[in-house]
XYZ file of C-alpha atoms in Angstrom:
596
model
C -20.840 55.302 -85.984
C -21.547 51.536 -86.181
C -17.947 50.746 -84.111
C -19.842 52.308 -81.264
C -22.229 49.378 -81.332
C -19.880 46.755 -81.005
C -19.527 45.402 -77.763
C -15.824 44.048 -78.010
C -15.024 47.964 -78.609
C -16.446 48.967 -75.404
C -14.593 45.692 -73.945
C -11.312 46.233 -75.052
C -11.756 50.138 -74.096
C -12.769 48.988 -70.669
C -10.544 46.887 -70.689
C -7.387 49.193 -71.384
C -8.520 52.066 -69.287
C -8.345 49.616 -65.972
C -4.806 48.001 -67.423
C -3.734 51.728 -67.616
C -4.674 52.797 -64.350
C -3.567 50.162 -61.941
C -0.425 50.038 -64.627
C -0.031 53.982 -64.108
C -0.572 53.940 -59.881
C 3.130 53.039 -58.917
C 3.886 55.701 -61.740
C 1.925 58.745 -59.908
C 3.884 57.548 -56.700
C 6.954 58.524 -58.004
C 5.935 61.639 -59.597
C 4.584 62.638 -56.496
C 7.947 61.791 -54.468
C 9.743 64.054 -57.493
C 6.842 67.143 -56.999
C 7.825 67.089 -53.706
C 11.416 68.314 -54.343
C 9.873 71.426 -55.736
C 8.301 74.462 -54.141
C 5.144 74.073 -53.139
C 3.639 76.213 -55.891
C 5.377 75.129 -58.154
C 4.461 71.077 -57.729
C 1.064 71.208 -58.872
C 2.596 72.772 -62.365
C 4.975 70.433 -62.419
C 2.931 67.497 -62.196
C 0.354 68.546 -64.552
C 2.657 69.822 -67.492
C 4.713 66.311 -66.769
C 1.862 64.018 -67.317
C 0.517 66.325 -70.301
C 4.007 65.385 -72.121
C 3.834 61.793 -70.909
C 0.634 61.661 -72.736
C 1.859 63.257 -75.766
C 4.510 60.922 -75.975
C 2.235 57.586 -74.994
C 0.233 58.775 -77.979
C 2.901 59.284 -80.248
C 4.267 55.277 -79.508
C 0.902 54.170 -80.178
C 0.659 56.400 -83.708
C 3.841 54.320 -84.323
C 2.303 50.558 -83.574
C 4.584 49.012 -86.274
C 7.627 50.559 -85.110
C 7.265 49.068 -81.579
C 6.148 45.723 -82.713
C 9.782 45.615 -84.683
C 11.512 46.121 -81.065
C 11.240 42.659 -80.685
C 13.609 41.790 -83.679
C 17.299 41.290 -82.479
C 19.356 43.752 -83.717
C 23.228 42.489 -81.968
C 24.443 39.970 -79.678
C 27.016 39.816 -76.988
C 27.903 36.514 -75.790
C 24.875 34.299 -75.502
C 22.817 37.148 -74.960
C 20.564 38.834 -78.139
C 19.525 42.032 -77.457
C 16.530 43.974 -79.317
C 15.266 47.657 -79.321
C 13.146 46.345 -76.207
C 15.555 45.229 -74.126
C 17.534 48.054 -74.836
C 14.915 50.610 -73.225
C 14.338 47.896 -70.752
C 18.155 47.341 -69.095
C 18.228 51.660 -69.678
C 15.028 52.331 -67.714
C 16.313 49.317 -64.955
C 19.458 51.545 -64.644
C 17.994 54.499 -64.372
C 15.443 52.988 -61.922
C 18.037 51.582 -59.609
C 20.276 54.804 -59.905
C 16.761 56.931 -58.729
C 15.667 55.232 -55.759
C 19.756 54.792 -54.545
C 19.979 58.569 -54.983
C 16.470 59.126 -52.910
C 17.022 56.113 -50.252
C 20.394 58.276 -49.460
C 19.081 61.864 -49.342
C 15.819 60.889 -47.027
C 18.392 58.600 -44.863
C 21.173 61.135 -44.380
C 18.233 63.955 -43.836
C 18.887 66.359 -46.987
C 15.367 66.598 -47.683
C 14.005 66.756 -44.280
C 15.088 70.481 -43.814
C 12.913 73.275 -42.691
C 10.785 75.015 -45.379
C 12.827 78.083 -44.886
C 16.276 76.605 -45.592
C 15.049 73.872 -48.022
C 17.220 73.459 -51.072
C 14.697 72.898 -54.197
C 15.552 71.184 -57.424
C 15.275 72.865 -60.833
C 11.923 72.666 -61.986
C 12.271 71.541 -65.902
C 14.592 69.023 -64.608
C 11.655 67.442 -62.038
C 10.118 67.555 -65.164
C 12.249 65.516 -67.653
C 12.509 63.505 -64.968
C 8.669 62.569 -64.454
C 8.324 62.341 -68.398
C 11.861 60.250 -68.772
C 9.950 57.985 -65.457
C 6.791 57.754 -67.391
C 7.979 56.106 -70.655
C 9.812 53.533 -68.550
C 6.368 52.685 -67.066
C 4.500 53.186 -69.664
C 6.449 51.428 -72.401
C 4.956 47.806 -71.314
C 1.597 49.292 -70.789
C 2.229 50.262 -74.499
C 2.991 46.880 -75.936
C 0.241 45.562 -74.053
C -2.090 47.356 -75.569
C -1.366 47.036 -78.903
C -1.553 43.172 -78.316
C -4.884 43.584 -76.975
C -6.707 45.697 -79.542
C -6.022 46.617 -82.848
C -7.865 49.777 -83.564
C -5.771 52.895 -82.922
C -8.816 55.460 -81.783
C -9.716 52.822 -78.760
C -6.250 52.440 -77.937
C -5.636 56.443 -77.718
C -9.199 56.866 -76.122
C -8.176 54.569 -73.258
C -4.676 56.544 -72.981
C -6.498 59.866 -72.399
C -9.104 58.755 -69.859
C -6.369 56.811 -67.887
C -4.104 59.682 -68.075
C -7.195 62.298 -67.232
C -7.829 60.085 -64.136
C -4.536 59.763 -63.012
C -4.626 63.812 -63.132
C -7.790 63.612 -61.157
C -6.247 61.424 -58.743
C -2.088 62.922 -58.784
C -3.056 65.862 -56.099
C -4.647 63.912 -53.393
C -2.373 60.901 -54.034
C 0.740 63.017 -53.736
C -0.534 64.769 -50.566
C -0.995 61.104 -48.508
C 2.588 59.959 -49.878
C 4.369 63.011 -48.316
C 2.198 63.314 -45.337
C 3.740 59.896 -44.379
C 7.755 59.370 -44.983
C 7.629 55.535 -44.146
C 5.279 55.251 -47.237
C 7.645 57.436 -49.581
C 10.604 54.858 -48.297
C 8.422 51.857 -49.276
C 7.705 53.069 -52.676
C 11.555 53.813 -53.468
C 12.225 49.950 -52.458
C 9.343 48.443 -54.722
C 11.224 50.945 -57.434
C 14.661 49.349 -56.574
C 12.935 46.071 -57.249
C 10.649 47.177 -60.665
C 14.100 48.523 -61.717
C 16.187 44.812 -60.733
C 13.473 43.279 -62.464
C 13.623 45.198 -66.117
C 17.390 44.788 -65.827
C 17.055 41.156 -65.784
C 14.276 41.767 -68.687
C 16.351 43.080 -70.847
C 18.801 40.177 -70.403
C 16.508 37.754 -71.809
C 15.556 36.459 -67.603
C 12.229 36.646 -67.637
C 10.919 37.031 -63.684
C 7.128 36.256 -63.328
C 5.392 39.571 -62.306
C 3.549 37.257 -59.247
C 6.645 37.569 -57.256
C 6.927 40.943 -57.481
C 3.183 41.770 -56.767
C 3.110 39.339 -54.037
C 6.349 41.077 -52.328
C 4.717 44.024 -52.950
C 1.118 43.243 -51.462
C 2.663 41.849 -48.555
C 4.664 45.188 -48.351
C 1.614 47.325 -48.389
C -0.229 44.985 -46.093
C 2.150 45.181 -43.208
C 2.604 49.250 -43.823
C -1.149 49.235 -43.701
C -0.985 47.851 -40.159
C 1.545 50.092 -39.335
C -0.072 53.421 -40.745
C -3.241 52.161 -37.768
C -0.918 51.375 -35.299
C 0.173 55.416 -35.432
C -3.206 55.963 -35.885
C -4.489 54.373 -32.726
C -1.250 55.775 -30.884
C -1.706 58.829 -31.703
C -5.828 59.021 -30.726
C -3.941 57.732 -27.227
C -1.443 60.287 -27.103
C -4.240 63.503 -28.030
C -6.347 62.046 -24.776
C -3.432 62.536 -22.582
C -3.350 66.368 -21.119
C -2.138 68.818 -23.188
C 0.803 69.710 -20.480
C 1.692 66.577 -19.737
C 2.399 65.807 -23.716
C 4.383 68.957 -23.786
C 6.289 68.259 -21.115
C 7.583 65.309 -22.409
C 8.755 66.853 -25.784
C 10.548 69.549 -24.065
C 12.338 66.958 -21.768
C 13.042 64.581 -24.777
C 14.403 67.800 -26.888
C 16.702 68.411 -23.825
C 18.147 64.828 -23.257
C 16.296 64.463 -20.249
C 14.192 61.387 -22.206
C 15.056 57.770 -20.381
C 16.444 55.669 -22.645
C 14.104 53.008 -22.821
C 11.434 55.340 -24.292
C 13.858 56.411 -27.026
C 13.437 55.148 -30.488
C 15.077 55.796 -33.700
C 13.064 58.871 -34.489
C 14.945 60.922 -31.688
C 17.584 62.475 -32.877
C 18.694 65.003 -31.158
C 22.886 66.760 -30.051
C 23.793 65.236 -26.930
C 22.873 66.978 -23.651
C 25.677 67.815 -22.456
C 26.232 70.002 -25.652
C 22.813 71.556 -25.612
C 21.626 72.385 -22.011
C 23.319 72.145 -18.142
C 22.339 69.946 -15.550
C 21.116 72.874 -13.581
C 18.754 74.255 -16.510
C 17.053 71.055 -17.309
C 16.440 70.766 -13.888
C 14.489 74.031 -13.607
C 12.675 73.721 -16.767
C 11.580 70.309 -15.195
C 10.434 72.777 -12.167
C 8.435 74.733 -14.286
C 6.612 72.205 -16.649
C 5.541 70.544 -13.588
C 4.581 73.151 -10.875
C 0.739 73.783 -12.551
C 0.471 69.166 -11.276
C 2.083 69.520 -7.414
C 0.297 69.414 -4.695
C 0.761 72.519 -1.878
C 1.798 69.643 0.581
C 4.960 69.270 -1.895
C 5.725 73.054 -1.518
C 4.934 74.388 1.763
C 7.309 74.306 5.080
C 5.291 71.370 6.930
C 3.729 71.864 10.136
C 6.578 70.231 12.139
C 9.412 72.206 10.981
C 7.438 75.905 11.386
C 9.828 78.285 13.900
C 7.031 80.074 15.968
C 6.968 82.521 18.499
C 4.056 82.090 21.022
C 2.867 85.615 22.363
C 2.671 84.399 26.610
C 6.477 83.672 26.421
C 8.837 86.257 28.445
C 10.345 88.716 26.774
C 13.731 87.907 27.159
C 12.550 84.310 25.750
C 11.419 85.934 22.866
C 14.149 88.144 22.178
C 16.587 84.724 22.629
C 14.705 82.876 20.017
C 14.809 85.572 17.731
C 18.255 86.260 17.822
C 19.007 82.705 17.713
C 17.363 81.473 14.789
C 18.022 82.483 11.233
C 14.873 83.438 9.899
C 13.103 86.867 9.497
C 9.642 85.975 9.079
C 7.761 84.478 12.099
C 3.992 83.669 12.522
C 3.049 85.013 16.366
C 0.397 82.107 18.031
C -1.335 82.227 21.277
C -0.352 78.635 23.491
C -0.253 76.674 20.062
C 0.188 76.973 16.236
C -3.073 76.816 15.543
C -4.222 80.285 16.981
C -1.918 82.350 14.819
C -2.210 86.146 15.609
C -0.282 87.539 12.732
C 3.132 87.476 10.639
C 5.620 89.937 11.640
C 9.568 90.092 10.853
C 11.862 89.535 12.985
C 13.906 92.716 13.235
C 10.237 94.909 13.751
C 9.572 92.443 16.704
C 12.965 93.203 18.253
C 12.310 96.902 17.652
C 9.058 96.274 19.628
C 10.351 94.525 22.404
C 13.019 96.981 22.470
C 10.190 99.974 23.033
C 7.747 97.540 25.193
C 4.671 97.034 23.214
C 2.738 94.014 23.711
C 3.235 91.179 21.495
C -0.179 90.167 20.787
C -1.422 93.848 20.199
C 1.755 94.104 17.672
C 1.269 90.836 15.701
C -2.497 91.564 15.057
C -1.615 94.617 13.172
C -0.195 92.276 10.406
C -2.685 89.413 10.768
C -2.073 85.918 8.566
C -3.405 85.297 5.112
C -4.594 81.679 5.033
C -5.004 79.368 2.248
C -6.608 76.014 1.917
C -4.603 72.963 1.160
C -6.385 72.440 -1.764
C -5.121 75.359 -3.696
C -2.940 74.910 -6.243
C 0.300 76.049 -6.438
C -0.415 78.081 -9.827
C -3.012 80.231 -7.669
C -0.746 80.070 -4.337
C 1.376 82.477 -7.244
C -1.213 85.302 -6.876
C -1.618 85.084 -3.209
C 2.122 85.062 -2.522
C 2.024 88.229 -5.193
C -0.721 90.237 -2.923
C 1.318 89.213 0.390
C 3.916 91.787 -0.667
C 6.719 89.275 0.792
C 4.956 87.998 3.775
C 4.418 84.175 4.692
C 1.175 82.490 3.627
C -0.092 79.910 6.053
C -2.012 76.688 4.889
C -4.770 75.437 6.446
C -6.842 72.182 6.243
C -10.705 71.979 6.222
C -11.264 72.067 10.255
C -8.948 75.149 10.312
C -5.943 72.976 11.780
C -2.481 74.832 10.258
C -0.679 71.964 8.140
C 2.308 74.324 7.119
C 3.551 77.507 5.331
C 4.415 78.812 1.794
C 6.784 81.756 0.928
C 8.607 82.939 -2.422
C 11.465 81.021 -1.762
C 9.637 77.663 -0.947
C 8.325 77.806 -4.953
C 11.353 79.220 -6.300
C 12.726 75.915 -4.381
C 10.627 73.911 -6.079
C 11.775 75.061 -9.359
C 15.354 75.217 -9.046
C 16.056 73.263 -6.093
C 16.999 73.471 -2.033
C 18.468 76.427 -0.346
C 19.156 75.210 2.964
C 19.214 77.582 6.170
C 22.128 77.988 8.372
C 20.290 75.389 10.440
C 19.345 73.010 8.216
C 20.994 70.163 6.400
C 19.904 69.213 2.994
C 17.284 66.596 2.385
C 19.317 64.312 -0.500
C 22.816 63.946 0.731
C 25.281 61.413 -2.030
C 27.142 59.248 -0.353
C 28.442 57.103 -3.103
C 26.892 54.344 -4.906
C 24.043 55.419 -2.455
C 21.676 58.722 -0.979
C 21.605 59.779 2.629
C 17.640 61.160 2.772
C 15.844 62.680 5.379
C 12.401 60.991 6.205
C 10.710 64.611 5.017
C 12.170 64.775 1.612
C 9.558 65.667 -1.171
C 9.610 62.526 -3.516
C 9.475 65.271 -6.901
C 13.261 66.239 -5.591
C 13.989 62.979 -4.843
C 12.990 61.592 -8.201
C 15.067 64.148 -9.902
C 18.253 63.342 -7.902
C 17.806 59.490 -8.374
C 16.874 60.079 -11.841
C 13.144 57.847 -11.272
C 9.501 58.382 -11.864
C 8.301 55.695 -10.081
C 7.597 57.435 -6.676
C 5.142 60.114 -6.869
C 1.824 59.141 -7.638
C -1.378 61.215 -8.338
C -3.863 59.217 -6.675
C -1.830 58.588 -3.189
C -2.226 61.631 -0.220
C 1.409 61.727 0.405
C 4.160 64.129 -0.492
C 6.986 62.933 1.656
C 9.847 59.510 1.665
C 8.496 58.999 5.025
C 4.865 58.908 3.671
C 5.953 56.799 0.732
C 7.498 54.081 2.925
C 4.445 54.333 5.489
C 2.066 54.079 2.366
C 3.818 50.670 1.696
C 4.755 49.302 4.433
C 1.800 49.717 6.727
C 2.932 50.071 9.590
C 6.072 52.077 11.241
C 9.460 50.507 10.140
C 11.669 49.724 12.609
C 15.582 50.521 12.149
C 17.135 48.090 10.091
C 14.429 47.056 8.185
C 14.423 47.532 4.397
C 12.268 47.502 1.788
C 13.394 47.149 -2.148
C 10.466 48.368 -5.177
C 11.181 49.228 -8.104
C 14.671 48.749 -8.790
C 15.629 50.680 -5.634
C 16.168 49.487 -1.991
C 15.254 51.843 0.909
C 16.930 50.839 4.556
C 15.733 52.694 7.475
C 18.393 53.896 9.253
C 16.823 56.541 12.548
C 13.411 56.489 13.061
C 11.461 57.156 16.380
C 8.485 56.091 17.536
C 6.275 58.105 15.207
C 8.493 59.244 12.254
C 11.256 58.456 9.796
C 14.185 60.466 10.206
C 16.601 58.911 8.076
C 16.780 56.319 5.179
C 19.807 55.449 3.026
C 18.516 54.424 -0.508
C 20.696 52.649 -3.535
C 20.413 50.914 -6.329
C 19.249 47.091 -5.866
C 22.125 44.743 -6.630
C 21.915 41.524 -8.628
C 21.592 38.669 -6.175
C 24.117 35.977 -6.068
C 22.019 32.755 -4.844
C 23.674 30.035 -2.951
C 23.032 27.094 -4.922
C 23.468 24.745 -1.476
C 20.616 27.166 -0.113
C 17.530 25.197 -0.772
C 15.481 27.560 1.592
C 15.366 29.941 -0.669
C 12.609 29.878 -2.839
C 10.189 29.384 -0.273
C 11.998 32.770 1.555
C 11.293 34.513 -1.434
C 7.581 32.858 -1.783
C 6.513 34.382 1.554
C 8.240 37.680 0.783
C 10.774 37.665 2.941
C 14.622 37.394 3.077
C 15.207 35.039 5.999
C 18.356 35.549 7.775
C 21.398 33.375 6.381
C 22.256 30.051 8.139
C 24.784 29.829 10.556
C 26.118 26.764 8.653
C 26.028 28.014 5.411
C 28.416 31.090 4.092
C 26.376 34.396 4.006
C 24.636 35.087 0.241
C 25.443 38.917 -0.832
C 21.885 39.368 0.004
C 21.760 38.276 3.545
C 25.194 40.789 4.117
C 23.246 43.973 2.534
C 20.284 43.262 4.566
C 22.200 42.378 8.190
C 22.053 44.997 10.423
C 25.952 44.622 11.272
C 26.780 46.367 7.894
C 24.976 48.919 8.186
C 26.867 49.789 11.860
C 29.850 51.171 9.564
C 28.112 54.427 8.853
C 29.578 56.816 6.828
C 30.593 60.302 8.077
C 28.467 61.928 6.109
C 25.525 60.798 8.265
C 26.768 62.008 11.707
C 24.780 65.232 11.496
C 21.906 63.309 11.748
C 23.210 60.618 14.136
C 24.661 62.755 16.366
C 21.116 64.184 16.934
C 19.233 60.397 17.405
C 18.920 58.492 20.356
C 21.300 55.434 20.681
C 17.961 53.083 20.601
C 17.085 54.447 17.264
C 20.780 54.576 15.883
C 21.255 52.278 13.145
C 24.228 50.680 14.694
C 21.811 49.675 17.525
C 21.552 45.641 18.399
C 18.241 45.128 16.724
C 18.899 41.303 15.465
C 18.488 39.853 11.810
C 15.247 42.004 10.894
C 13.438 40.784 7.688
C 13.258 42.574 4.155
C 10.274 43.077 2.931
C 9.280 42.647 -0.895
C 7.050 44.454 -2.972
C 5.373 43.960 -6.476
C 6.302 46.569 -8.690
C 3.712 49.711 -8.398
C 1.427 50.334 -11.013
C 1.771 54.360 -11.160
C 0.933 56.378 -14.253
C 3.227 58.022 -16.164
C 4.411 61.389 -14.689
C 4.607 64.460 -16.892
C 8.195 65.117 -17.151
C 11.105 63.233 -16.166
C 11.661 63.903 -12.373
C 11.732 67.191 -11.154
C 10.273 69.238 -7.692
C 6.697 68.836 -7.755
């Protein structure tokens, strides 16, 4: 027992069991990469009953010290090159290094292994585990040498094998579990092995490559993959604050091909859309991930465009509007909207006038169910549910009717407009361009000009016409345009107190007139002056003149034909000026477009 008292025993063991470890880490990477092409109950087995013969056989090259000190001794030469039992198992284990990683890098890059559990093809397990033991006495064959150069008595040199081999058991399980719960990591490891493997190849040949350059490329490796592995880290603590809808949402839009492309990376991959789902289906799933975040204002009828029937008007009045209009559900008022007596249909109202009961008296057996314009449209669901088919007015705080909500006006804003006989759709194409009405809801809108820059959360509008007002202040006159965010809005009828109509395209590139030398200071004071009458018009200056926009296409005349000639955009209103906008700063909505 006296070798237990000498301190250069417990040195050298020390010593060997740290050389073995930090020798034997890249080692458990790659078992655990090989585990992982097993079934999961079979991997632990696997990796335990692989190290157990690596440390049989580590054992059985140390029993046989003078044997490996003799691999040193040439034994034939090709060329200039001598070549000894060493660099025999050296250039072997390079090969089959390099022929390892190739074979991984190609199955992780062309997807083999990233299959479902269920339809998962697993290797053979005694052939994972040749593979770890054949992978362990290439590693372990310099960790060998070096320790018999270190120490010279055979129990230390076993002793350190078996604690470094117990502790890489220890440490194989939780080791393996972080290397597969992060691909990049497994990717890395196959490159150092590509490199290891270059680097015993060039062993064998007699080029000796200082191990610095390889840690160092290594170490910087694992330094900048360290900043990466945070980086997810931190963005995904971002992503888990952001509502659980709104993060669903946005999977189920990306999964569809409804993801813009500048928030694509390489990780989507994904069968075109056109292959997987129709225009028309994306655009109602759209509907329904984001019906629980609209406002009512987005869904109801608004006040202005209610068809009423006012109880103190004739008879024959009554019967004429009826008849005349093509709806069957009308809200009965006394004098104004506001004092709403009931919701009757149409055809019972005829039947009534028909037999002469009073209209009052007959409206108030049906009488209105109000809602606040607060609710949301998830519980506007059950109310519309209880009404049994009947109209659901919405009211404001001092009791003032803002508009009304039926079945059809939500199943609008999930699959889109259904236009009355008397009504003319809100988005109209006309080209390169849109023909909108003033009272389009911006979540349709958005969906047609495929944006997400119009809606936002924290503004009280739901309309173009209140986006426009929101940003320009004021009322626009005809003529006037205003350009944000990529997308350039021109007023084309507008009265007094509303927008009726606004054409809106895509901004052009502007062509600047190099002899212009008032433009920068136009563009300083956020304005587009009008072009000089001695210079040739920019491209800029002839999309924003009011004379171009006089050729109006025939697919606005519904809408001219109905607006006064002082409010026509073909009216002589002079050079007005363009205003300019910074970009908004709007959060991110929760899908891409779609009725809100």
């Amino acid at each position: 027992m006296e070798f237990l008292m000498d301190p250069s025993i417990w040195a050298g063991l020390l010593t060997l069991v740290v050389l073995e470890i930090v020798l034997g880490i890249d080692n458990l990477v790659f078992i655990a990469i090989l585990a992982d092409k097993l079934p999961p109950k079979l991997r632990d087995k696997a990796r335990i009953m692989g190290l157990s013969l690596a440390l049989i056989m580590r054992l059985g090259l140390l029993s046989v010290i003078s044997w490996m000190v003799t691999l040193t001794t040439p034994l034939f030469s090709v060329a200039d090159f001598s070549f000894s039992g060493r660099d025999l198992i050296l250039l072997f284990g390079g090969v089959f290094l390099l022929f390892k990683a190739t074979m991984e890098l190609h199955e992780r890059l062309e997807g083999r292994t990233h299959q479902d559990e269920g339809n998962r093809g697993y290797a053979k397990f005694w052939a994972v585990v040749v593979q770890i033991v054949i992978l362990d006495a290439v590693f372990s064959l310099d960790a060998v040498i070096t320790a018999v150069g270190m120490v010279n008595d055979l129990p230390v040199m076993m002793t350190a094998v078996v604690i470094a081999m117990v502790v890489m058991l220890m440490a194989s399980k939780p080791l393996t579990n972080f290397v597969n719960a992060h691909p990049t990591i497994v990717v890395l490891c196959l490159s150092f092995l590509l490199m290891i493997g270059l680097s015993l190849i060039a062993e064998g040949f007699g080029l000796h490559i200082p191990k610095g350059y390889l840690y160092a490329a290594i170490g910087f490796s694992i330094l900048i993959e360290l900043f990466n592995q945070i980086a997810r880290r931190n963005f995904i603590k971002h992503q888990e604050r952001r509502p659980m809808r709104e993060r669903t949402a946005e999977a189920i839009m990306r999964l569809m091909g409804q993801q813009r492309a500048q928030q694509q990376t390489t990780e989507d991959v994904r069968l075109p859309a056109d292959e997987t789902f129709a225009e028309e289906e994306r655009y109602m799933i759209s509907g329904v991930l984001t019906l629980a975040s609209r406002s009512l204002r987005s869904v109801m009828t608004p006040r202005t465009e209610i068809s009423w029937v006012d109880c103190d008007r004739s008879r024959d009045e009554v019967r004429a509007q009826l008849l005349d209009t093509p709806h069957s559900l009308f809200p009965v008022c006394r004098d104004e909207l506001d004092e709403v007596i009931g919701v009757v249909r149409a055809k019972d109202l005829l039947v009534a006038l028909e037999q002469g009961e009073d209209i009052a008296e007959f409206a108030a057996r049906t009488p209105p169910i109000v809602v606040p314009e607060t609710m949301d449209v998830i519980n506007l669901l059950a109310v519309l549910r209880r009404a049994k088919g009947r109209l659901v007015v919405v009211t404001n705080e001092f009791g003032v009717v803002q508009g009304l909500v039926t079945p059809l006006d939500v199943l609008e804003a999930i699959a889109g407009e259904f236009p009355d006989e008397d009504e003319t759709p809100d988005i109209v194409a006309d080209g390169d361009s849109w023909l909108v009405q003033g009272g389009a809801d911006l979540h349709s809108l958005e969906q047609a000009l495929n944006c997400q820059d119009l809606v936002s959360p924290t503004e009280d509008y739901a309309s173009l016409a209140g986006f426009l007002l929101s940003h320009y202040g004021q009322m626009p006159a005809v003529g006037e345009v205003l350009e944000q965010n990529g997308l350039r809005f021109e007023i084309l009828a507008a009265s007094e107190y509303r927008i009726e109509l606004v054409r809106i395209s895509q901004v052009q590139p502007e062509q600047a007139d190099p002899n212009n030398h008032h433009q920068p200071e136009a563009q300083a004071s956020g304005f587009i002056s009008p072009p000089n009458s001695a210079l040739p018009p920019r491209r800029a200056d002839v999309l924003h003149s009011p004379a171009t926009t006089a050729e109006t296409p025939e697919s606005a005349s519904a809408w001219q034909n109905n607006t006064p000639a002082a409010h026509r955009p073909d009216a002589d209103t002079g050079n007005r000026p363009v205003r300019r906008f910074p970009p908004l700063q709007l959060p991110a909505l929760t899908s891409d477009g779609g009725r809100a």
